[in-house]
């Protein structure tokens, strides 16, 4: 056996090293467990993860490293695009850790902080493997590694009934959908005799009904992870019940990884029956965007509101999958980056407001501008980016997404998505209106945010403002999109 | 008598159907979990049968082993969540899980 192949999976190994360091550090640094004083807090995980992110970029910067490397006989495939996606995911996780600081600082959380970081990073590791999978076994293990610790994270507030309920709903639907997907994979195995993505594609034909059934089951399983409409029922409950720092992780990171994998599998495995897949996605996207928009308008809880916003954004994200073109690939990764900074920015503000005042209803934000002008300004920027108002990044990401789908020939779909952008503008502006215009007798009192939240907000706001204007980001991602 | 692949496929399809029916109709969370196990095992039977009767190599068997291990891990964490719910509500019926809706 050639052990040097392990070096091809450098990012996974360094993430595993980060997890082990944090695990051991949790044992030894948290000496004062009895009195509940956790020493291990945000700095160590954030610094380690930043180092890991920078190290992971090495193959992109230095040309001496092999780009398209494989390990385990082709089960693990590393491409430049996968490295970019993993980097985006780990930057998102850093911002989520910054969000979680205030919440984990509470006395009752102090003695279980370490578990939060370990569990979160294990789900991230699962997504890494999923993104780089070249074989259905690797894909399935990655998917489960990403969703099983996620349940523990959702149920993290042990005394809260909402948290437990959200976790139960999440794990039952997750198991059901992964069971159906496993059945689909078994049908694929039975008809093709292999589980490698590359070898499977030539043996798939549109006339084989078993393979079409497998395609439907597969889309059902992955659609659950991305929370597309017929499979979205867990989303709102899980988002509302989970602790806010976990919700922000759930809404961006796990969704983005799954969307990328969906594209890779459609492109590599289901290429011969891509027309049938497109027909399915045509309706899935229309229902995701429209239904989620309608439901979002009538929400009162801001986390639940963000859940429906996330379902609708997932619909846009999957728009790039249509046709499986290289341009669609670039659009997905770029959309993921832009959506990540905007959504995490909103969640940073929701989280710090919840920690300081305990308020989570949209009506609680009435008069927020009078007491906290800076925060409401930043929140407005992030919401504008989510809605897609120029010159913020959200406009450009939506533009590239529509361009990709338009060039692939889905004109009607782009039109429906455009109409829905207007509806989404309405409900994002409802929050802006609550903050700036609606009067309130008891606005949320003025509070100071801590340093970590400020750092996270600076990163997110820079992203929202700059990623769209600086075209380097798009062209940098674009140069990798052809080889996948 | 020669046992062909059809017998296995019918068995696994029946298990899949029973599991889906149970998932949608049972009220007890543990019964729902058992239904999900039926679905997962149906897929495992498929893998093993396909490998034994249709394909060469051991890819399907290996997948079955991994899938059994993974579903055990999932079941463990699902039962942990249910115990937590039982402690709060003193029962584990899905109709009682109604604080979060709409």
PDB file of C-alpha atoms in Angstrom, chain B residues 39-74:
ATOM      1  CA  UNK B  39     -36.156   0.674   5.219  1.00  0.00           C
ATOM      2  CA  UNK B  40     -32.424   0.622   5.920  1.00  0.00           C
ATOM      3  CA  UNK B  41     -32.398  -3.174   6.147  1.00  0.00           C
ATOM      4  CA  UNK B  42     -34.324  -3.446   2.889  1.00  0.00           C
ATOM      5  CA  UNK B  43     -31.503  -1.544   1.199  1.00  0.00           C
ATOM      6  CA  UNK B  44     -28.925  -3.786   2.890  1.00  0.00           C
ATOM      7  CA  UNK B  45     -30.686  -6.925   1.635  1.00  0.00           C
ATOM      8  CA  UNK B  46     -30.629  -5.441  -1.842  1.00  0.00           C
ATOM      9  CA  UNK B  47     -26.897  -4.832  -1.686  1.00  0.00           C
ATOM     10  CA  UNK B  48     -26.085  -8.294  -0.413  1.00  0.00           C
ATOM     11  CA  UNK B  49     -28.413 -10.063  -2.852  1.00  0.00           C
ATOM     12  CA  UNK B  50     -27.184  -8.098  -5.850  1.00  0.00           C
ATOM     13  CA  UNK B  51     -23.612  -8.840  -4.893  1.00  0.00           C
ATOM     14  CA  UNK B  52     -24.243 -12.561  -4.368  1.00  0.00           C
ATOM     15  CA  UNK B  53     -26.338 -13.223  -7.459  1.00  0.00           C
ATOM     16  CA  UNK B  54     -25.639 -10.560 -10.062  1.00  0.00           C
ATOM     17  CA  UNK B  55     -22.254  -8.926  -9.563  1.00  0.00           C
ATOM     18  CA  UNK B  56     -18.702  -9.975  -8.893  1.00  0.00           C
ATOM     19  CA  UNK B  57     -16.372  -8.620  -6.234  1.00  0.00           C
ATOM     20  CA  UNK B  58     -17.313  -7.729  -2.676  1.00  0.00           C
ATOM     21  CA  UNK B  59     -18.308  -4.079  -3.060  1.00  0.00           C
ATOM     22  CA  UNK B  60     -21.919  -4.710  -2.095  1.00  0.00           C
ATOM     23  CA  UNK B  61     -21.037  -6.701   1.026  1.00  0.00           C
ATOM     24  CA  UNK B  62     -18.653  -3.998   2.177  1.00  0.00           C
ATOM     25  CA  UNK B  63     -21.319  -1.362   1.628  1.00  0.00           C
ATOM     26  CA  UNK B  64     -23.753  -3.444   3.701  1.00  0.00           C
ATOM     27  CA  UNK B  65     -21.284  -3.673   6.574  1.00  0.00           C
ATOM     28  CA  UNK B  66     -20.699   0.064   6.576  1.00  0.00           C
ATOM     29  CA  UNK B  67     -24.385   0.793   6.311  1.00  0.00           C
ATOM     30  CA  UNK B  68     -25.205  -1.459   9.279  1.00  0.00           C
ATOM     31  CA  UNK B  69     -22.590   0.319  11.375  1.00  0.00           C
ATOM     32  CA  UNK B  70     -23.854   3.741  10.357  1.00  0.00           C
ATOM     33  CA  UNK B  71     -27.484   2.900  11.038  1.00  0.00           C
ATOM     34  CA  UNK B  72     -26.482   1.643  14.488  1.00  0.00           C
ATOM     35  CA  UNK B  73     -24.870   5.016  15.203  1.00  0.00           C
ATOM     36  CA  UNK B  74     -27.958   6.841  13.960  1.00  0.00           C
TER      37      UNK B  74
END
